[in-house]
mmCIF file of C-alpha atoms and ligand atoms in Angstrom:
data_model
loop_
_atom_site.group_PDB
_atom_site.id
_atom_site.type_symbol
_atom_site.label_atom_id
_atom_site.label_comp_id
_atom_site.label_asym_id
_atom_site.label_seq_id
_atom_site.Cartn_x
_atom_site.Cartn_y
_atom_site.Cartn_z
ATOM 1 C CA MET A 1 126.600 116.011 110.682
ATOM 2 C CA ALA A 2 127.330 117.683 107.326
ATOM 3 C CA LYS A 3 124.642 117.250 104.670
ATOM 4 C CA PRO A 4 125.766 115.315 101.587
ATOM 5 C CA SER A 5 126.714 117.625 98.717
ATOM 6 C CA GLN A 6 124.187 118.106 95.905
ATOM 7 C CA SER A 7 126.801 119.550 93.622
ATOM 8 C CA SER A 8 127.646 118.089 90.282
ATOM 9 C CA PHE A 9 129.363 120.608 88.106
ATOM 10 C CA VAL A 10 132.287 121.156 85.774
ATOM 11 C CA VAL A 11 134.285 124.373 85.504
ATOM 12 C CA LYS A 12 136.480 125.175 82.517
ATOM 13 C CA TYR A 13 138.566 128.104 81.442
ATOM 14 C CA ASP A 14 139.218 128.877 77.791
ATOM 15 C CA ASP A 15 142.153 131.251 77.637
ATOM 16 C CA ASN A 16 141.635 132.103 73.944
ATOM 17 C CA ASN A 17 138.157 133.465 74.563
ATOM 18 C CA GLN A 18 138.809 134.580 78.148
ATOM 19 C CA GLU A 19 135.763 132.499 78.987
ATOM 20 C CA PHE A 20 135.124 130.797 82.306
ATOM 21 C CA SER A 21 132.268 128.239 82.027
ATOM 22 C CA ILE A 22 130.305 126.487 84.711
ATOM 23 C CA ILE A 23 128.107 123.555 83.692
ATOM 24 C CA GLY A 24 125.760 121.508 85.877
ATOM 25 C CA SER A 25 124.397 121.977 89.361
ATOM 26 C CA MET A 26 126.432 123.956 91.904
ATOM 27 C CA ARG A 27 124.938 123.429 95.353
ATOM 28 C CA PRO A 28 127.748 123.049 97.883
ATOM 29 C CA GLN A 29 126.948 122.649 101.561
ATOM 30 C CA ASP A 30 130.198 124.342 102.477
ATOM 31 C CA VAL A 31 132.507 126.913 100.818
ATOM 32 C CA SER A 32 135.406 124.442 100.989
ATOM 33 C CA GLU A 33 133.733 122.367 98.242
ATOM 34 C CA LEU A 34 134.376 125.237 95.844
ATOM 35 C CA GLU A 35 138.080 125.552 96.527
ATOM 36 C CA ALA A 36 139.232 124.261 93.131
ATOM 37 C CA CYS A 37 136.639 126.334 91.294
ATOM 38 C CA THR A 38 137.567 129.532 93.153
ATOM 39 C CA LYS A 39 141.242 128.936 92.504
ATOM 40 C CA LEU A 40 140.641 128.509 88.766
ATOM 41 C CA LEU A 41 138.423 131.596 88.699
ATOM 42 C CA GLU A 42 140.962 133.751 90.505
ATOM 43 C CA THR A 43 143.927 132.640 88.407
ATOM 44 C CA SER A 44 141.879 133.115 85.205
ATOM 45 C CA LEU A 45 140.829 136.595 86.299
ATOM 46 C CA ALA A 46 144.409 137.512 87.126
ATOM 47 C CA GLY A 47 145.543 136.733 83.585
ATOM 48 C CA VAL A 48 142.893 138.588 81.532
ATOM 49 C CA ARG A 49 142.732 142.003 79.929
ATOM 50 C CA GLY A 50 139.570 143.750 78.757
ATOM 51 C CA THR A 51 136.482 141.557 79.064
ATOM 52 C CA PHE A 52 136.270 138.378 81.106
ATOM 53 C CA TYR A 53 133.350 136.148 80.088
ATOM 54 C CA VAL A 54 131.532 133.974 82.603
ATOM 55 C CA ASN A 55 129.422 131.444 80.715
ATOM 56 C CA VAL A 56 126.537 130.123 82.832
ATOM 57 C CA LYS A 57 124.293 129.085 79.937
ATOM 58 C CA ARG A 58 124.302 125.511 81.189
ATOM 59 C CA LEU A 59 124.506 126.148 84.909
ATOM 60 C CA VAL A 60 121.187 124.645 85.915
ATOM 61 C CA ARG A 61 121.220 125.279 89.656
ATOM 62 C CA LEU A 62 123.156 127.510 92.000
ATOM 63 C CA ASN A 63 122.643 127.884 95.731
ATOM 64 C CA ASN A 64 123.391 131.004 97.768
ATOM 65 C CA ILE A 65 126.685 129.701 99.128
ATOM 66 C CA ALA A 66 127.994 129.267 95.583
ATOM 67 C CA PHE A 67 126.522 132.529 94.327
ATOM 68 C CA HIS A 68 128.241 134.507 97.079
ATOM 69 C CA VAL A 69 131.580 132.869 96.405
ATOM 70 C CA LEU A 70 131.395 133.566 92.651
ATOM 71 C CA ALA A 71 129.975 137.067 93.107
ATOM 72 C CA GLY A 72 132.646 137.885 95.708
ATOM 73 C CA SER A 73 135.490 137.004 93.333
ATOM 74 C CA LEU A 74 133.988 138.932 90.412
ATOM 75 C CA VAL A 75 133.123 142.060 92.424
ATOM 76 C CA ARG A 76 136.516 142.102 94.116
ATOM 77 C CA ALA A 77 138.362 141.781 90.801
ATOM 78 C CA CYS A 78 136.341 144.619 89.251
ATOM 79 C CA SER A 79 136.808 146.959 92.173
ATOM 80 C CA GLU A 80 140.564 146.320 92.255
ATOM 81 C CA ARG A 81 140.892 146.749 88.475
ATOM 82 C CA PRO A 82 138.647 149.455 86.968
ATOM 83 C CA ASP A 83 139.889 148.451 83.465
ATOM 84 C CA LEU A 84 138.260 145.026 83.851
ATOM 85 C CA ARG A 85 134.791 144.261 82.470
ATOM 86 C CA VAL A 86 132.941 141.059 83.333
ATOM 87 C CA ALA A 87 130.222 139.785 81.004
ATOM 88 C CA VAL A 88 128.079 137.032 82.497
ATOM 89 C CA ILE A 89 126.442 135.089 79.662
ATOM 90 C CA THR A 90 123.095 133.597 80.659
ATOM 91 C CA SER A 91 120.343 131.837 78.731
ATOM 92 C CA SER A 92 116.561 132.235 78.861
ATOM 93 C CA VAL A 93 116.423 128.451 79.153
ATOM 94 C CA VAL A 94 117.750 128.740 82.717
ATOM 95 C CA GLY A 95 115.150 131.232 83.859
ATOM 96 C CA TRP A 96 116.638 132.494 87.135
ATOM 97 C CA SER A 97 120.174 133.227 85.975
ATOM 98 C CA THR A 98 119.680 136.595 84.241
ATOM 99 C CA ARG A 99 117.880 137.990 87.283
ATOM 100 C CA LYS A 100 120.303 136.610 89.815
ATOM 101 C CA PHE A 101 123.527 137.705 88.118
ATOM 102 C CA GLY A 102 121.836 140.949 86.948
ATOM 103 C CA ALA A 103 121.916 142.142 90.574
ATOM 104 C CA LEU A 104 125.730 142.364 90.368
ATOM 105 C CA ASN A 105 125.454 145.224 87.897
ATOM 106 C CA LYS A 106 124.109 147.411 90.717
ATOM 107 C CA VAL A 107 127.116 146.561 92.866
ATOM 108 C CA ASN A 108 129.606 147.260 90.081
ATOM 109 C CA PRO A 109 128.511 148.619 86.681
ATOM 110 C CA ASN A 110 131.471 146.877 85.021
ATOM 111 C CA ILE A 111 129.691 143.563 85.585
ATOM 112 C CA VAL A 112 127.055 143.122 82.895
ATOM 113 C CA VAL A 113 124.693 140.286 82.092
ATOM 114 C CA GLU A 114 123.947 139.258 78.522
ATOM 115 C CA GLU A 115 121.119 136.777 77.889
ATOM 116 C CA TYR A 116 122.567 135.320 74.738
ATOM 117 C CA ASP A 117 119.331 133.989 73.250
ATOM 118 C CA SER A 118 117.123 137.006 73.947
ATOM 119 C CA GLU A 119 117.441 138.126 70.342
ATOM 120 C CA PHE A 120 118.022 134.703 69.020
ATOM 121 C CA TYR A 121 118.631 134.071 65.336
ATOM 122 C CA PRO A 122 116.563 137.091 64.278
ATOM 123 C CA GLY A 123 115.560 135.553 60.940
ATOM 124 C CA GLN A 124 114.031 132.586 62.678
ATOM 125 C CA SER A 125 111.459 134.661 64.516
ATOM 126 C CA PHE A 126 109.277 134.183 61.441
ATOM 127 C CA LEU A 127 109.312 130.488 62.128
ATOM 128 C CA GLU A 128 108.756 130.692 65.866
ATOM 129 C CA GLU A 129 105.596 132.721 65.865
ATOM 130 C CA GLY A 130 102.039 131.511 66.211
ATOM 131 C CA GLU A 131 101.083 132.078 62.575
ATOM 132 C CA PHE A 132 103.491 129.358 61.500
ATOM 133 C CA ILE A 133 101.520 126.733 63.440
ATOM 134 C CA PRO A 134 98.913 125.838 60.774
ATOM 135 C CA ILE A 135 101.686 125.426 58.172
ATOM 136 C CA LEU A 136 103.628 123.054 60.376
ATOM 137 C CA ARG A 137 100.495 120.997 61.019
ATOM 138 C CA THR A 138 99.700 120.496 57.349
ATOM 139 C CA GLN A 139 103.348 119.959 56.414
ATOM 140 C CA THR A 140 103.774 117.218 59.009
ATOM 141 C CA LYS A 141 100.507 115.583 57.970
ATOM 142 C CA MET A 142 101.840 115.347 54.396
ATOM 143 C CA THR A 143 105.404 114.320 55.155
ATOM 144 C CA TRP A 144 104.259 111.656 57.658
ATOM 145 C CA ARG A 145 102.693 109.590 54.864
ATOM 146 C CA HIS A 146 106.248 109.127 53.589
ATOM 147 C CA GLU A 147 108.236 109.211 56.795
ATOM 148 C CA ARG A 148 106.314 106.514 58.631
ATOM 149 C CA ASN A 149 107.691 104.064 56.044
ATOM 150 C CA ILE A 150 111.100 105.712 55.750
ATOM 151 C CA LEU A 151 111.882 105.883 59.483
ATOM 152 C CA PRO A 152 112.367 102.106 60.011
ATOM 153 C CA ARG A 153 114.990 102.097 57.239
ATOM 154 C CA HIS A 154 116.922 104.546 59.424
ATOM 155 C CA GLY A 155 116.722 102.483 62.587
ATOM 156 C CA MET A 156 113.399 103.536 64.103
ATOM 157 C CA ARG A 157 111.575 100.710 65.874
ATOM 158 C CA GLU A 158 109.381 100.170 68.896
ATOM 159 C CA GLY A 159 110.617 100.690 72.437
ATOM 160 C CA LEU A 160 113.452 103.171 71.827
ATOM 161 C CA THR A 161 114.360 106.249 73.850
ATOM 162 C CA ILE A 162 113.826 109.136 71.451
ATOM 163 C CA ALA A 163 114.431 112.886 71.389
ATOM 164 C CA ASP A 164 112.845 115.181 68.829
ATOM 165 C CA ILE A 165 114.910 118.366 68.824
ATOM 166 C CA CYS A 166 113.327 121.554 67.419
ATOM 167 C CA CYS A 167 110.010 119.750 67.693
ATOM 168 C CA GLY A 168 107.887 122.776 66.723
ATOM 169 C CA ILE A 169 104.267 122.146 67.631
ATOM 170 C CA GLY A 170 104.978 118.519 68.458
ATOM 171 C CA ASP A 171 102.879 116.789 65.799
ATOM 172 C CA PHE A 172 105.733 114.579 64.685
ATOM 173 C CA ALA A 173 106.368 113.535 68.293
ATOM 174 C CA VAL A 174 102.707 112.567 68.668
ATOM 175 C CA LEU A 175 102.776 110.533 65.448
ATOM 176 C CA VAL A 176 105.997 108.766 66.478
ATOM 177 C CA TYR A 177 104.553 108.114 69.919
ATOM 178 C CA LYS A 178 101.467 106.439 68.470
ATOM 179 C CA GLU A 179 103.217 104.493 65.731
ATOM 180 C CA PHE A 180 106.469 103.382 67.400
ATOM 181 C CA LYS A 181 105.551 103.306 71.112
ATOM 182 C CA PRO A 182 108.871 104.615 72.445
ATOM 183 C CA ALA A 183 110.126 103.796 75.938
ATOM 184 C CA ARG A 184 110.730 107.532 76.418
ATOM 185 C CA LEU A 185 110.106 110.536 74.179
ATOM 186 C CA VAL A 186 111.494 114.007 74.823
ATOM 187 C CA ALA A 187 110.514 116.879 72.509
ATOM 188 C CA LEU A 188 112.472 120.144 72.756
ATOM 189 C CA ASP A 189 111.967 123.554 71.166
ATOM 190 C CA HIS A 190 112.916 127.185 71.707
ATOM 191 C CA SER A 191 109.465 128.579 70.965
ATOM 192 C CA ARG A 192 107.242 128.888 73.993
ATOM 193 C CA SER A 193 104.136 129.384 71.831
ATOM 194 C CA SER A 194 104.814 126.200 69.841
ATOM 195 C CA LEU A 195 105.439 124.211 73.011
ATOM 196 C CA GLY A 196 102.272 125.596 74.587
ATOM 197 C CA TYR A 197 100.357 124.428 71.547
ATOM 198 C CA ALA A 198 102.099 121.029 71.612
ATOM 199 C CA ARG A 199 101.205 120.478 75.266
ATOM 200 C CA LYS A 200 97.589 121.418 74.599
ATOM 201 C CA VAL A 201 97.315 119.005 71.639
ATOM 202 C CA ALA A 202 98.827 116.193 73.720
ATOM 203 C CA ALA A 203 96.394 116.932 76.565
ATOM 204 C CA ASP A 204 93.435 117.068 74.168
ATOM 205 C CA PHE A 205 94.347 113.652 72.788
ATOM 206 C CA GLY A 206 95.067 112.184 76.218
ATOM 207 C CA ILE A 207 98.752 111.597 75.439
ATOM 208 C CA GLN A 208 100.850 111.641 78.577
ATOM 209 C CA GLY A 209 104.089 110.038 77.519
ATOM 210 C CA ILE A 210 105.807 112.967 75.796
ATOM 211 C CA GLU A 211 108.098 115.262 77.807
ATOM 212 C CA TYR A 212 107.957 118.687 76.167
ATOM 213 C CA ILE A 213 110.836 120.889 77.198
ATOM 214 C CA TYR A 214 111.905 124.435 76.481
ATOM 215 C CA GLY A 215 115.508 124.548 75.405
ATOM 216 C CA ASP A 216 118.139 125.699 72.979
ATOM 217 C CA ALA A 217 119.233 123.062 70.480
ATOM 218 C CA ALA A 218 122.735 124.530 70.417
ATOM 219 C CA GLU A 219 123.173 124.307 74.211
ATOM 220 C CA MET A 220 120.932 121.555 75.481
ATOM 221 C CA LEU A 221 120.653 120.787 79.160
ATOM 222 C CA LEU A 222 120.044 117.132 78.267
ATOM 223 C CA GLU A 223 122.799 114.833 79.444
ATOM 224 C CA ASP A 224 125.245 112.990 77.160
ATOM 225 C CA GLU A 225 124.417 109.665 75.482
ATOM 226 C CA GLN A 226 120.808 109.257 76.608
ATOM 227 C CA PHE A 227 118.889 108.529 73.406
ATOM 228 C CA ASP A 228 118.765 105.631 70.936
ATOM 229 C CA PHE A 229 117.234 107.790 68.233
ATOM 230 C CA VAL A 230 117.425 111.580 67.874
ATOM 231 C CA THR A 231 115.365 113.411 65.275
ATOM 232 C CA CYS A 232 115.686 117.002 64.068
ATOM 233 C CA ARG A 233 113.363 117.872 61.213
ATOM 234 C CA HIS A 234 113.439 120.931 58.967
ATOM 235 C CA ALA A 235 115.638 122.722 61.430
ATOM 236 C CA LEU A 236 119.333 122.411 60.499
ATOM 237 C CA GLN A 237 118.438 124.460 57.435
ATOM 238 C CA ILE A 238 117.410 127.442 59.547
ATOM 239 C CA PHE A 239 120.586 127.722 61.628
ATOM 240 C CA ASN A 240 123.551 129.681 60.433
ATOM 241 C CA LYS A 241 125.791 127.147 62.208
ATOM 242 C CA PRO A 242 124.164 123.736 61.627
ATOM 243 C CA ASP A 243 127.390 122.010 62.690
ATOM 244 C CA LEU A 244 126.886 123.260 66.268
ATOM 245 C CA ILE A 245 123.436 121.697 66.447
ATOM 246 C CA LEU A 246 124.668 118.433 64.942
ATOM 247 C CA LYS A 247 127.397 118.334 67.572
ATOM 248 C CA GLU A 248 124.695 118.531 70.255
ATOM 249 C CA LEU A 249 122.561 115.860 68.546
ATOM 250 C CA PHE A 250 125.668 113.656 68.435
ATOM 251 C CA ARG A 251 126.393 114.341 72.116
ATOM 252 C CA ILE A 252 122.959 113.277 73.412
ATOM 253 C CA CYS A 253 122.811 110.177 71.168
ATOM 254 C CA LYS A 254 123.948 106.845 72.651
ATOM 255 C CA PRO A 255 126.933 105.146 70.991
ATOM 256 C CA GLY A 256 125.423 102.864 68.353
ATOM 257 C CA GLY A 257 122.271 105.032 68.226
ATOM 258 C CA ARG A 258 121.210 107.127 65.241
ATOM 259 C CA VAL A 259 120.467 110.762 64.470
ATOM 260 C CA TYR A 260 117.825 111.420 61.817
ATOM 261 C CA VAL A 261 117.417 114.792 60.073
ATOM 262 C CA THR A 262 115.205 116.104 57.301
ATOM 263 C CA ASN A 263 115.839 119.212 55.225
ATOM 264 C CA GLU A 264 114.756 120.796 51.978
ATOM 265 C CA LYS A 265 116.288 122.029 48.765
ATOM 266 C CA ILE A 266 113.607 124.560 48.162
ATOM 267 C CA SER A 267 114.733 125.595 44.680
ATOM 268 C CA GLN A 268 113.671 122.117 43.548
ATOM 269 C CA CYS A 269 110.005 122.662 44.309
ATOM 270 C CA LEU A 270 108.206 122.176 41.062
ATOM 271 C CA GLY A 271 104.900 122.207 39.265
ATOM 272 C CA GLU A 272 103.171 122.069 35.903
ATOM 273 C CA PRO A 273 101.523 123.946 34.284
ATOM 274 C CA ARG A 274 103.256 127.331 34.789
ATOM 275 C CA GLY A 275 106.553 125.666 35.662
ATOM 276 C CA GLU A 276 108.718 128.655 34.808
ATOM 277 C CA SER A 277 107.016 131.091 37.126
ATOM 278 C CA ILE A 278 107.059 128.482 39.905
ATOM 279 C CA GLN A 279 110.776 127.868 39.398
ATOM 280 C CA TRP A 280 111.542 131.602 39.536
ATOM 281 C CA THR A 281 109.724 132.053 42.835
ATOM 282 C CA TYR A 282 111.397 129.125 44.575
ATOM 283 C CA ASP A 283 114.837 130.267 43.385
ATOM 284 C CA GLU A 284 114.004 133.632 44.913
ATOM 285 C CA LEU A 285 112.719 131.995 48.078
ATOM 286 C CA SER A 286 116.054 130.304 48.519
ATOM 287 C CA LYS A 287 117.807 133.688 48.168
ATOM 288 C CA LEU A 288 115.371 135.282 50.610
ATOM 289 C CA PHE A 289 116.237 132.730 53.291
ATOM 290 C CA ALA A 290 119.949 133.145 52.551
ATOM 291 C CA HIS A 291 119.482 136.860 53.225
ATOM 292 C CA PHE A 292 118.412 135.903 56.761
ATOM 293 C CA ASP A 293 121.329 133.441 57.127
ATOM 294 C CA MET A 294 119.245 130.333 56.569
ATOM 295 C CA ASP A 295 120.032 127.666 53.994
ATOM 296 C CA LEU A 296 116.924 126.160 52.442
ATOM 297 C CA GLU A 297 119.209 124.299 49.999
ATOM 298 C CA PHE A 298 120.630 122.251 52.892
ATOM 299 C CA GLY A 299 119.006 118.869 52.062
ATOM 300 C CA PRO A 300 121.678 117.294 49.843
ATOM 301 C CA LYS A 301 124.444 118.781 52.018
ATOM 302 C CA SER A 302 123.296 116.694 54.999
ATOM 303 C CA ARG A 303 125.648 113.808 54.211
ATOM 304 C CA LYS A 304 128.732 116.019 54.302
ATOM 305 C CA PHE A 305 127.655 117.597 57.600
ATOM 306 C CA MET A 306 126.907 114.221 59.176
ATOM 307 C CA VAL A 307 130.209 112.695 58.128
ATOM 308 C CA GLU A 308 132.090 115.746 59.391
ATOM 309 C CA ALA A 309 130.215 115.563 62.703
ATOM 310 C CA GLY A 310 131.638 112.059 63.262
ATOM 311 C CA PHE A 311 128.699 109.843 62.251
ATOM 312 C CA ASP A 312 129.238 106.619 60.340
ATOM 313 C CA ASP A 313 126.855 104.460 58.286
ATOM 314 C CA VAL A 314 125.261 107.624 56.894
ATOM 315 C CA ARG A 315 122.063 106.796 54.987
ATOM 316 C CA MET A 316 120.312 109.244 52.701
ATOM 317 C CA GLU A 317 117.188 109.343 50.626
ATOM 318 C CA SER A 318 114.701 111.885 49.373
ATOM 319 C CA PHE A 319 110.982 111.914 48.853
ATOM 320 C CA MET A 320 108.572 114.197 47.062
ATOM 321 C CA VAL A 321 105.433 115.461 48.775
ATOM 322 C CA THR A 322 102.946 116.009 45.933
ATOM 323 C CA ASN A 323 99.407 117.120 45.242
ATOM 324 C CA LEU A 324 98.612 113.482 44.402
ATOM 325 C CA ASP A 325 99.518 112.179 47.865
ATOM 326 C CA GLY A 326 96.063 112.746 49.216
ATOM 327 C CA ASP A 327 93.701 115.690 49.055
ATOM 328 C CA PRO A 328 95.316 118.229 46.642
ATOM 329 C CA GLN A 329 93.820 120.965 48.808
ATOM 330 C CA ASP A 330 96.292 120.052 51.586
ATOM 331 C CA PHE A 331 99.177 120.771 49.245
ATOM 332 C CA ALA A 332 97.498 123.987 48.151
ATOM 333 C CA ASP A 333 97.062 125.033 51.804
ATOM 334 C CA ILE A 334 100.772 124.679 52.454
ATOM 335 C CA VAL A 335 101.650 126.766 49.413
ATOM 336 C CA LYS A 336 99.094 129.409 50.383
ATOM 337 C CA SER A 337 100.637 129.761 53.837
ATOM 338 C CA TRP A 338 104.136 129.945 52.334
ATOM 339 C CA GLU A 339 102.926 132.777 50.135
ATOM 340 C CA GLU A 340 101.561 134.675 53.147
ATOM 341 C CA LEU A 341 104.581 134.146 55.318
ATOM 342 C CA PHE A 342 107.362 134.530 52.779
ATOM 343 C CA ALA A 343 105.983 136.988 50.230
ATOM 344 C CA GLY A 344 104.203 138.784 53.064
ATOM 345 C CA GLY A 345 106.267 139.234 56.236
ATOM 346 C CA MET A 346 109.704 138.061 55.226
ATOM 347 C CA SER A 347 109.976 139.773 51.855
ATOM 348 C CA GLN A 348 108.692 143.005 53.391
ATOM 349 C CA GLN A 349 111.251 142.782 56.145
ATOM 350 C CA ARG A 350 114.000 142.596 53.510
ATOM 351 C CA GLY A 351 112.539 145.748 51.950
ATOM 352 C CA ASP A 352 111.539 144.246 48.587
ATOM 353 C CA SER A 353 109.771 146.420 46.011
ATOM 354 C CA ALA A 354 106.057 146.066 45.261
ATOM 355 C CA GLU A 355 106.902 144.749 41.726
ATOM 356 C CA PHE A 356 109.152 142.071 43.166
ATOM 357 C CA VAL A 357 106.579 140.993 45.748
ATOM 358 C CA GLU A 358 103.887 140.750 43.085
ATOM 359 C CA LYS A 359 106.012 138.478 40.885
ATOM 360 C CA PHE A 360 107.166 136.528 43.935
ATOM 361 C CA ARG A 361 103.550 135.956 45.002
ATOM 362 C CA ARG A 362 102.567 134.898 41.487
ATOM 363 C CA GLY A 363 104.904 131.883 41.558
ATOM 364 C CA PHE A 364 103.231 130.617 44.746
ATOM 365 C CA GLN A 365 99.807 131.215 43.204
ATOM 366 C CA ASP A 366 100.905 129.288 40.107
ATOM 367 C CA HIS A 367 102.147 126.437 42.284
ATOM 368 C CA LEU A 368 98.755 126.374 43.963
ATOM 369 C CA PHE A 369 97.091 126.471 40.538
ATOM 370 C CA ALA A 370 99.171 123.467 39.400
ATOM 371 C CA ALA A 371 98.267 121.592 42.599
ATOM 372 C CA LEU A 372 94.538 122.022 42.081
ATOM 373 C CA HIS A 373 94.537 121.688 38.276
ATOM 374 C CA PRO A 374 92.819 118.451 37.142
ATOM 375 C CA LYS A 375 95.844 117.600 34.991
ATOM 376 C CA GLY A 376 98.419 119.401 37.144
ATOM 377 C CA TYR A 377 101.345 118.149 39.219
ATOM 378 C CA ALA A 378 102.998 119.952 42.086
ATOM 379 C CA GLY A 379 105.870 118.781 44.258
ATOM 380 C CA TRP A 380 107.931 119.665 47.321
ATOM 381 C CA PRO A 381 111.075 117.541 47.752
ATOM 382 C CA VAL A 382 112.504 116.635 51.148
ATOM 383 C CA TRP A 383 115.860 115.014 51.976
ATOM 384 C CA VAL A 384 116.281 112.533 54.794
ATOM 385 C CA ALA A 385 119.660 111.676 56.282
ATOM 386 C CA SER A 386 120.627 109.607 59.270
ATOM 387 C CA GLY A 387 123.928 108.607 60.762
ATOM 388 C CA ARG A 388 125.118 106.255 63.483
ATOM 389 C CA LYS A 389 127.173 107.424 66.401
ATOM 390 C CA PRO A 390 130.125 105.022 66.415
ATOM 391 C CA ALA A 391 129.816 102.477 69.219
HETATM 392 C C1 SAM B 1 110.897 124.890 60.605
HETATM 393 S S1 SAM B 1 110.424 124.553 62.230
HETATM 394 C C2 SAM B 1 110.371 122.783 62.233
HETATM 395 C C3 SAM B 1 109.536 122.242 63.333
HETATM 396 C C4 SAM B 1 109.333 120.727 63.325
HETATM 397 N N1 SAM B 1 110.573 119.977 63.490
HETATM 398 C C5 SAM B 1 108.615 120.289 62.078
HETATM 399 O O1 SAM B 1 109.239 119.642 61.233
HETATM 400 O O2 SAM B 1 107.447 120.601 61.963
HETATM 401 C C6 SAM B 1 111.881 124.912 63.121
HETATM 402 C C7 SAM B 1 111.709 124.835 64.624
HETATM 403 O O3 SAM B 1 112.970 125.056 65.234
HETATM 404 C C8 SAM B 1 112.756 125.772 66.436
HETATM 405 N N2 SAM B 1 114.006 126.414 66.846
HETATM 406 C C9 SAM B 1 114.627 127.433 66.260
HETATM 407 N N3 SAM B 1 115.758 127.728 66.905
HETATM 408 C C10 SAM B 1 115.853 126.839 67.935
HETATM 409 C C11 SAM B 1 116.808 126.615 68.950
HETATM 410 N N4 SAM B 1 117.903 127.343 69.037
HETATM 411 N N5 SAM B 1 116.588 125.629 69.818
HETATM 412 C C12 SAM B 1 115.477 124.868 69.735
HETATM 413 N N6 SAM B 1 114.538 125.043 68.799
HETATM 414 C C13 SAM B 1 114.727 126.016 67.902
HETATM 415 C C14 SAM B 1 111.664 126.750 66.086
HETATM 416 O O4 SAM B 1 111.021 127.238 67.238
HETATM 417 C C15 SAM B 1 110.763 125.890 65.205
HETATM 418 O O5 SAM B 1 109.783 125.251 65.972
#
């Protein structure tokens, strides 16, 4: 008796980009199950010139029967047509795919494999490395004082299914878990070191209800319409194509559910005394991020992006994290780490002069001075936006 098929996949061909995509799980028990797929692949191959792209970024599983069928078509086409090049686009999120398809390059050198996220958003590497962890911890501690009250105004309540996308070290997920007792909580990030840290913190605090997963926010393996509430904090501002991420957040949100994002407008960080120097440095910080294709001015633009992504009932507000929120030293710690990370690594990477770096550092030091001054005031504004996916 034939075993029931474990396949559940979609194949698409985009003629404009000469891109053949396979999404899902391809595990046929018999070659005949792939008839339609093979036919589409062969007719697509017959019509292309130059490079043919095979997108397997979201192909989660593939058995040997399917691999041989796909490989056979690609190898045959390349040996019949030496002008043809096949680029198989894999993702590090689906660990086996680069290795498996990479073997085809030995059979025919015109078949190459490109792991599209191996050099992902180069500017973001600053934000994915271990040294960013203490900053994220203190930042979340300070923003939570505000957000725990703000979140219910955006639809957060107990018992929801929640996803926190670009979760970083997972502190926000832990706080949400404790405060709002979700029915399910998934936290996704593309930094293995941050996720490792997040898992360790959860284990240390005996929290077992959070599913931490490695993934790419722009190409999530999560299925459509699963979550009542999707959060994505301080992350749209670091993507050069925030609309692509929002599209994914929209996709995984249930109709009637809400997506909640927070972002900054960094040039509006402020402080007194020494306001002028502080202002200069944060204006420059905004330009520094723009140099690496990141938009730290994104906050007030969130409404436009949410409306254009198809959300309705868009709600927006902003809050100011200040030195008066709690221990002023916490605020000072954040600013100190910004100075190290931005005036240190990032500014150096851009090739800034020693004079520039000195002045750039001074603004952070003045912000810190204002935060700790007995009559001083220092602030960091954050914008919150949420939108409903139409029912
Ligand atoms: C500025 S941090 C914010 C982290 C966290 N949401 C918070 O507020 O503390 C941005 C996060 O986005 C993650 N990230 C960057 N690119 C990503 C991608 N393509 N997919 C998933 N996560 C990504 C980084 O690893 C980092 O943890």
